[in-house]
Short mmCIF file of C-alpha atoms in Angstrom, two decimals:
data_model
loop_
_atom_site.label_atom_id
_atom_site.label_comp_id
_atom_site.label_asym_id
_atom_site.label_seq_id
_atom_site.Cartn_x
_atom_site.Cartn_y
_atom_site.Cartn_z
CA MET A 1 99.60 88.57 65.22
CA CYS A 2 97.28 86.23 67.36
CA ILE A 3 99.18 83.52 65.36
CA ARG A 4 102.16 84.25 66.16
CA LYS A 5 100.92 85.15 70.37
CA PHE A 6 99.34 81.57 70.61
CA GLN A 7 101.87 80.08 69.31
CA ILE A 8 104.84 82.20 72.18
CA PHE A 9 101.90 81.37 74.87
CA ILE A 10 102.01 77.71 73.63
CA LEU A 11 105.65 77.54 73.76
CA ILE A 12 105.89 79.54 77.05
CA LEU A 13 103.47 76.87 78.74
CA VAL A 14 104.96 74.08 78.11
CA VAL A 15 108.87 75.45 78.87
CA TYR A 16 106.67 75.59 82.70
CA ALA A 17 105.69 72.22 82.61
CA SER A 18 108.42 70.67 81.21
CA ALA A 19 110.54 72.89 84.30
CA THR A 20 107.94 72.00 86.86
CA PHE A 21 108.65 67.72 85.17
CA ALA A 22 111.77 67.57 85.85
CA GLN A 23 111.73 68.89 88.91
CA SER A 24 109.21 66.62 90.52
CA THR A 25 109.75 63.45 88.16
CA SER A 26 113.13 63.00 86.40
CA GLY A 27 115.38 61.69 88.26
CA SER A 28 119.41 61.42 86.60
CA ILE A 29 121.52 59.56 84.45
CA SER A 30 126.21 58.73 86.02
CA GLY A 31 128.17 57.38 84.76
CA THR A 32 132.50 56.46 84.45
CA ILE A 33 135.32 56.48 81.17
CA VAL A 34 138.06 54.27 80.80
CA ASP A 35 139.03 51.09 78.64
CA GLN A 36 139.77 48.30 78.64
CA GLN A 37 143.35 48.80 81.26
CA ALA A 38 140.45 50.76 83.17
CA ALA A 39 142.13 54.26 82.61
CA ALA A 40 140.03 56.70 82.50
CA ILE A 41 139.06 58.72 79.03
CA ALA A 42 138.63 62.45 79.01
CA ASN A 43 136.56 64.58 76.80
CA ALA A 44 134.16 61.77 75.14
CA ILE A 45 131.07 62.73 74.37
CA VAL A 46 127.93 60.36 75.65
CA ARG A 47 124.52 60.96 74.20
CA ILE A 48 121.70 59.65 75.74
CA THR A 49 118.01 60.19 73.65
CA GLU A 50 114.58 58.41 74.87
CA GLU A 51 113.20 55.66 72.38
CA GLY A 52 110.17 56.82 70.17
CA LYS A 53 110.43 60.82 70.59
CA THR A 54 113.92 60.41 69.48
CA TYR A 55 115.10 63.50 71.87
CA THR A 56 118.38 64.23 73.00
CA LEU A 57 120.65 65.38 75.98
CA THR A 58 124.69 65.24 75.22
CA ALA A 59 127.39 65.41 78.62
CA THR A 60 131.08 65.45 78.40
CA SER A 61 133.15 63.66 80.86
CA ASP A 62 135.54 64.99 82.60
CA GLY A 63 139.57 64.43 83.84
CA GLU A 64 138.63 61.43 85.65
CA GLY A 65 136.04 59.14 83.00
CA ARG A 66 133.23 60.41 84.24
CA PHE A 67 130.14 62.04 82.89
CA VAL A 68 126.21 63.14 84.50
CA PHE A 69 122.63 64.19 82.64
CA PRO A 70 121.26 65.95 86.68
CA ILE A 71 117.68 66.08 85.11
CA VAL A 72 116.45 63.03 83.30
CA GLN A 73 112.68 62.21 82.33
CA PRO A 74 111.84 58.77 82.91
CA GLY A 75 111.56 56.06 80.03
CA THR A 76 114.24 54.43 78.22
CA PHE A 77 116.60 54.95 76.13
CA THR A 78 119.51 54.67 73.35
CA ILE A 79 123.18 55.68 75.23
CA VAL A 80 125.69 56.15 72.50
CA ILE A 81 129.72 56.56 73.45
CA GLU A 82 132.18 58.39 71.38
CA ALA A 83 135.97 59.28 72.15
CA ALA A 84 138.88 59.93 69.69
CA GLY A 85 140.37 56.78 68.91
CA PHE A 86 137.61 54.41 70.23
CA LYS A 87 134.97 52.16 68.67
CA LYS A 88 132.02 54.38 69.13
CA GLN A 89 129.85 51.88 71.95
CA GLU A 90 125.84 52.55 71.78
CA ARG A 91 124.74 50.72 75.13
CA LYS A 92 120.03 50.90 74.26
CA GLY A 93 117.39 49.67 76.32
CA VAL A 94 118.35 51.70 79.33
CA THR A 95 115.62 52.33 81.98
CA LEU A 96 115.35 55.08 84.10
CA VAL A 97 112.70 55.11 86.71
CA ALA A 98 110.76 58.35 88.03
CA THR A 99 113.32 59.90 91.28
CA ASP A 100 115.64 57.09 90.40
CA LYS A 101 119.81 58.10 90.86
CA LEU A 102 120.88 55.57 87.95
CA SER A 103 124.75 55.04 87.79
CA LEU A 104 125.75 52.58 84.45
CA GLY A 105 129.09 52.26 87.36
CA ASP A 106 132.39 51.73 84.02
CA LEU A 107 131.37 51.57 80.48
CA ASN A 108 134.66 50.05 79.19
CA LEU A 109 134.98 51.35 75.15
CA GLU A 110 137.30 49.31 72.62
CA VAL A 111 140.37 50.00 71.09
CA GLY A 112 139.89 50.74 67.30
CA SER A 113 138.16 53.71 64.29
CA PRO A 114 135.68 55.63 65.50
CA THR A 115 133.39 54.93 62.62
CA GLU A 116 133.16 51.21 64.45
CA THR A 117 130.03 50.99 66.33
CA VAL A 118 130.11 47.28 69.39
CA ASN A 119 126.57 47.35 70.54
CA GLU A 120 125.33 46.58 73.51
CA VAL A 121 122.50 45.19 75.71
CA ALA A 122 121.38 47.56 78.58
CA GLU A 123 121.65 45.09 82.84
CA ALA A 124 118.59 43.70 83.86
CA THR A 125 119.56 45.30 86.82
CA LEU A 126 121.27 48.96 87.51
CA VAL A 127 123.03 49.93 90.58
CA GLN A 128 121.31 53.43 92.33
CA ALA A 129 124.82 54.01 93.94
CA ASP A 130 123.39 57.82 95.54
CA SER A 131 120.35 56.62 96.59
CA VAL A 132 119.00 53.14 100.17
CA GLU A 133 115.28 53.55 99.66
CA ARG A 134 113.77 50.74 98.69
CA SER A 135 111.01 51.08 96.35
CA TYR A 136 108.95 48.58 93.22
CA ALA A 137 108.81 49.92 89.72
CA ILE A 138 106.04 49.55 87.06
CA GLN A 139 106.40 50.31 84.07
CA GLY A 140 105.06 51.52 80.21
CA GLU A 141 102.09 48.03 79.08
CA VAL A 142 102.86 45.81 82.32
CA VAL A 143 100.10 48.48 83.98
CA ARG A 144 98.01 48.90 81.59
CA ASN A 145 97.32 44.92 80.87
CA MET A 146 97.95 43.78 84.48
CA GLY A 147 94.46 41.76 85.91
CA VAL A 148 94.11 45.38 88.52
CA LYS A 149 90.58 45.13 90.31
CA ASN A 150 88.28 48.71 90.58
CA ARG A 151 91.08 49.09 86.94
CA SER A 152 92.84 51.20 90.27
CA PHE A 153 96.85 51.71 89.93
CA VAL A 154 96.77 52.40 93.41
CA ASN A 155 96.06 48.89 93.39
CA LEU A 156 99.56 48.69 91.50
CA ALA A 157 100.81 49.61 95.37
CA THR A 158 100.40 46.66 96.76
CA LEU A 159 102.44 44.29 94.90
CA ALA A 160 105.35 45.36 97.02
CA PRO A 161 107.05 43.69 99.12
CA GLY A 162 106.07 45.16 103.09
CA VAL A 163 102.61 46.53 101.69
CA ILE A 164 99.21 44.59 102.44
CA ALA A 165 96.15 46.55 101.12
CA ALA A 166 92.98 45.99 104.85
CA THR A 167 90.68 44.97 103.41
CA ALA A 168 88.25 41.76 102.66
CA ASP A 169 89.15 40.78 99.57
CA GLY A 170 92.81 42.54 100.08
CA SER A 171 92.26 45.18 96.76
CA THR A 172 91.62 49.00 97.09
CA ASN A 173 91.40 51.98 95.85
CA ASP A 174 92.82 54.69 98.35
CA ILE A 175 95.42 54.43 100.19
CA GLN A 176 93.68 54.96 102.92
CA ASN A 177 93.72 50.91 103.05
CA ILE A 178 96.74 50.43 103.01
CA SER A 179 99.50 49.76 105.54
CA VAL A 180 103.85 49.31 104.80
CA ASN A 181 105.80 48.31 107.29
CA GLY A 182 103.40 48.36 109.87
CA VAL A 183 103.00 52.53 110.02
CA ARG A 184 98.93 53.59 109.63
CA GLN A 185 97.29 53.35 107.04
CA ASN A 186 96.56 57.47 107.20
CA SER A 187 100.70 58.50 107.30
CA ASN A 188 100.38 57.63 103.38
CA ASN A 189 100.48 60.08 100.31
CA ILE A 190 100.57 59.86 96.68
CA GLN A 191 101.86 61.95 93.73
CA ILE A 192 100.78 62.21 89.69
CA ASP A 193 103.89 63.98 87.81
CA GLY A 194 104.59 65.02 91.04
CA ILE A 195 102.07 67.18 92.21
CA THR A 196 100.74 65.47 95.06
CA ALA A 197 97.24 64.29 94.78
CA VAL A 198 96.04 63.77 99.15
CA ASP A 199 93.09 64.91 100.82
CA THR A 200 94.43 66.83 103.54
CA GLY A 201 90.72 66.40 105.36
CA ASN A 202 91.18 63.20 105.50
CA ASN A 203 94.44 61.51 104.04
CA GLY A 204 92.46 59.91 101.08
CA ALA A 205 92.87 60.26 97.84
CA SER A 206 91.65 63.20 96.38
CA SER A 207 92.38 61.74 92.33
CA ASN A 208 92.54 59.33 90.14
CA ILE A 209 92.92 58.89 87.19
CA PRO A 210 92.63 56.15 84.03
CA LEU A 211 95.01 52.96 84.67
CA ASP A 212 95.44 53.45 80.54
CA SER A 213 97.08 57.44 80.97
CA ILE A 214 99.84 55.85 83.66
CA GLY A 215 102.57 55.50 81.92
CA GLU A 216 104.70 53.85 85.14
CA VAL A 217 103.68 53.53 88.75
CA LYS A 218 107.01 53.30 91.74
CA ILE A 219 105.67 52.74 94.88
CA LEU A 220 108.65 54.00 97.38
CA THR A 221 108.67 51.54 101.59
CA SER A 222 111.63 53.29 103.71
CA THR A 223 115.00 55.08 103.76
CA TYR A 224 113.31 57.05 100.86
CA GLN A 225 115.41 61.27 100.39
CA ALA A 226 113.95 63.86 102.67
CA GLU A 227 111.64 65.93 99.75
CA TYR A 228 109.17 62.66 100.05
CA GLY A 229 108.46 64.03 103.53
CA ARG A 230 104.52 64.65 103.81
CA SER A 231 103.34 60.76 105.16
CA SER A 232 106.15 58.34 106.49
CA GLY A 233 104.15 55.65 105.11
CA ALA A 234 103.84 55.07 101.49
CA GLN A 235 104.64 58.16 98.96
CA ILE A 236 102.63 56.03 95.36
CA ILE A 237 104.21 58.18 92.68
CA ALA A 238 102.43 57.59 89.38
CA VAL A 239 103.50 58.75 85.49
CA THR A 240 101.19 59.52 82.88
CA ARG A 241 101.69 58.95 80.01
CA SER A 242 102.24 61.52 76.71
CA GLY A 243 102.26 60.83 72.53
CA SER A 244 106.10 59.85 70.93
CA ASP A 245 107.42 60.77 67.05
CA ASP A 246 104.95 58.64 65.97
CA PHE A 247 100.61 58.61 66.07
CA HIS A 248 99.36 55.55 68.33
CA GLY A 249 95.97 55.07 70.16
CA SER A 250 93.92 52.21 71.38
CA ALA A 251 89.92 51.79 72.43
CA TYR A 252 88.89 49.02 74.49
CA TYR A 253 85.97 47.90 76.91
CA TYR A 254 86.83 46.09 80.43
CA ARG A 255 84.14 44.28 82.70
CA GLN A 256 84.32 41.87 85.74
CA HIS A 257 80.92 40.85 86.60
CA THR A 258 79.77 37.71 89.50
CA GLY A 259 79.36 34.81 85.57
CA LEU A 260 83.40 34.87 85.44
CA ASN A 261 84.28 35.39 89.27
CA ALA A 262 85.06 32.22 91.14
CA ASN A 263 83.77 32.55 95.23
CA SER A 264 85.76 33.41 97.53
CA PHE A 265 87.71 30.69 100.39
CA SER A 266 85.44 32.60 103.50
CA ASN A 267 81.76 32.76 101.84
CA ASN A 268 82.00 28.93 100.83
CA ARG A 269 83.09 28.19 103.91
CA SER A 270 79.47 30.07 105.10
CA GLY A 271 78.25 28.68 102.12
CA LEU A 272 77.32 32.31 101.45
CA ALA A 273 76.88 33.18 97.73
CA ARG A 274 79.29 35.45 95.10
CA ALA A 275 79.31 38.79 95.96
CA ILE A 276 76.50 40.75 93.04
CA SER A 277 79.19 42.86 90.16
CA ASP A 278 79.06 43.77 87.39
CA GLN A 279 81.99 46.98 86.00
CA LYS A 280 81.48 47.84 83.07
CA GLN A 281 84.55 51.02 81.61
CA LYS A 282 85.17 52.00 78.85
CA GLY A 283 87.08 54.42 76.90
CA PHE A 284 90.38 55.98 73.99
CA SER A 285 93.39 57.39 74.28
CA ILE A 286 95.64 58.34 70.82
CA GLY A 287 98.63 59.88 71.16
CA GLY A 288 101.30 62.26 68.72
CA PRO A 289 103.27 65.16 67.83
CA VAL A 290 101.52 68.11 67.75
CA TYR A 291 100.94 70.22 64.22
CA PHE A 292 100.20 72.90 63.62
CA PRO A 293 99.53 76.08 61.32
CA LYS A 294 101.66 78.57 60.58
CA PHE A 295 102.42 81.64 58.38
CA GLY A 296 104.78 82.85 56.91
CA GLU A 297 106.47 84.70 53.30
CA SER A 298 106.65 81.29 50.99
CA GLY A 299 102.84 81.23 52.13
CA PRO A 300 100.69 78.76 54.74
CA ALA A 301 102.61 74.99 56.09
CA ILE A 302 102.51 73.14 58.70
CA TRP A 303 105.06 72.71 61.62
CA SER A 304 105.65 69.34 62.90
CA GLY A 305 106.13 68.92 66.57
CA LYS A 306 107.80 65.78 65.73
CA LYS A 307 111.55 66.11 68.71
CA LYS A 308 109.34 68.83 69.45
CA LEU A 309 106.17 68.89 71.38
CA PHE A 310 103.47 65.95 71.86
CA PHE A 311 100.05 65.39 73.23
CA PHE A 312 98.35 62.17 74.36
CA VAL A 313 95.00 61.31 75.15
CA ASN A 314 92.79 59.57 76.99
CA GLU A 315 89.60 59.16 77.71
CA GLU A 316 86.76 56.27 79.91
CA TRP A 317 83.44 56.53 80.69
CA ALA A 318 82.12 53.73 82.91
CA PRO A 319 78.21 53.07 83.29
CA ALA A 320 76.41 52.33 85.53
CA SER A 321 75.67 48.32 86.29
CA ARG A 322 71.06 47.86 85.62
CA ARG A 323 71.78 45.28 87.99
CA THR A 324 73.46 47.29 90.76
CA LEU A 325 69.85 50.06 89.79
CA GLN A 326 67.23 47.63 89.47
CA GLY A 327 69.15 47.03 93.93
CA MET A 328 68.61 50.47 94.81
CA CYS A 329 65.45 49.95 92.54
CA GLU A 330 64.36 47.27 94.77
CA CYS A 331 65.10 48.06 97.84
CA ARG A 332 63.29 51.95 97.62
CA ARG A 333 59.61 49.87 97.19
CA ARG A 334 60.37 48.40 99.85
CA ARG A 335 60.43 50.87 101.98
CA GLU A 336 58.38 52.63 100.23
CA ASP A 337 55.81 49.11 101.05
CA GLY A 338 56.51 48.94 105.05
#
């Protein structure tokens, strides 16, 4: 009985979390299915499957060949189209960024047997036909493998056109130091999985998460939708990673040290030494499907969460620098001696 209640609780929690996620960071995928003479194909079956999770959604084209998936979580998908009297079409590598309204345009089917398959690779750039927003996105391994000072995903916003960091070295870990298209620095907003993460007292970031937990970062700079009504500057949207059908993990150690850095131009001009820097960060991550024990008439068994339920865990530590602690002790000793 207790196990049954626990499973029901987990199910309710997952459904609630999925609904919240869909309302906040989901996008849409649409298109039109036509034949080689550009005539619409009705009642075609369209399936999209997220790569790595085998999570599938299905839609049917209407009388004008149009189809739409209105609520889709961001990710990379394989699209399969089937229609009577036409070859099956399979299109891989279709990437949906958070909150995008992605239009695939006209998808042409060839006349032939449905048992034949036409494989296509998604175009590098697809059209957002239903949105005029100016945005910039960084996804996947690029986020985690890029050298980022302070290891803060907020720093990635400075890669977008029109965004500058009002700091001496051009890097920042707080939205208070970012200006977008000339808008004031206190007019920016951060969302993590659709939840605003801003301290309303000073308009600064109220939380930060490890860079290895980030699956995607999107920066909206102008002409975005009314749903982003809190601030007039940049909207920085971070989407955290999730598990997949297979177990994956990593362990890492990052260090930024004075001996590995070049001196700045202004320091060289003024005859100043390099600024002391010794930043260390270490951690691990693991993700995959969830497994639960289950009991029934046939005896104990294991319930598999493949294609259904996934988890992802990331832990990171930033130990204090020995040089920084030594400098603090020296300063305190001087004040006491004085």
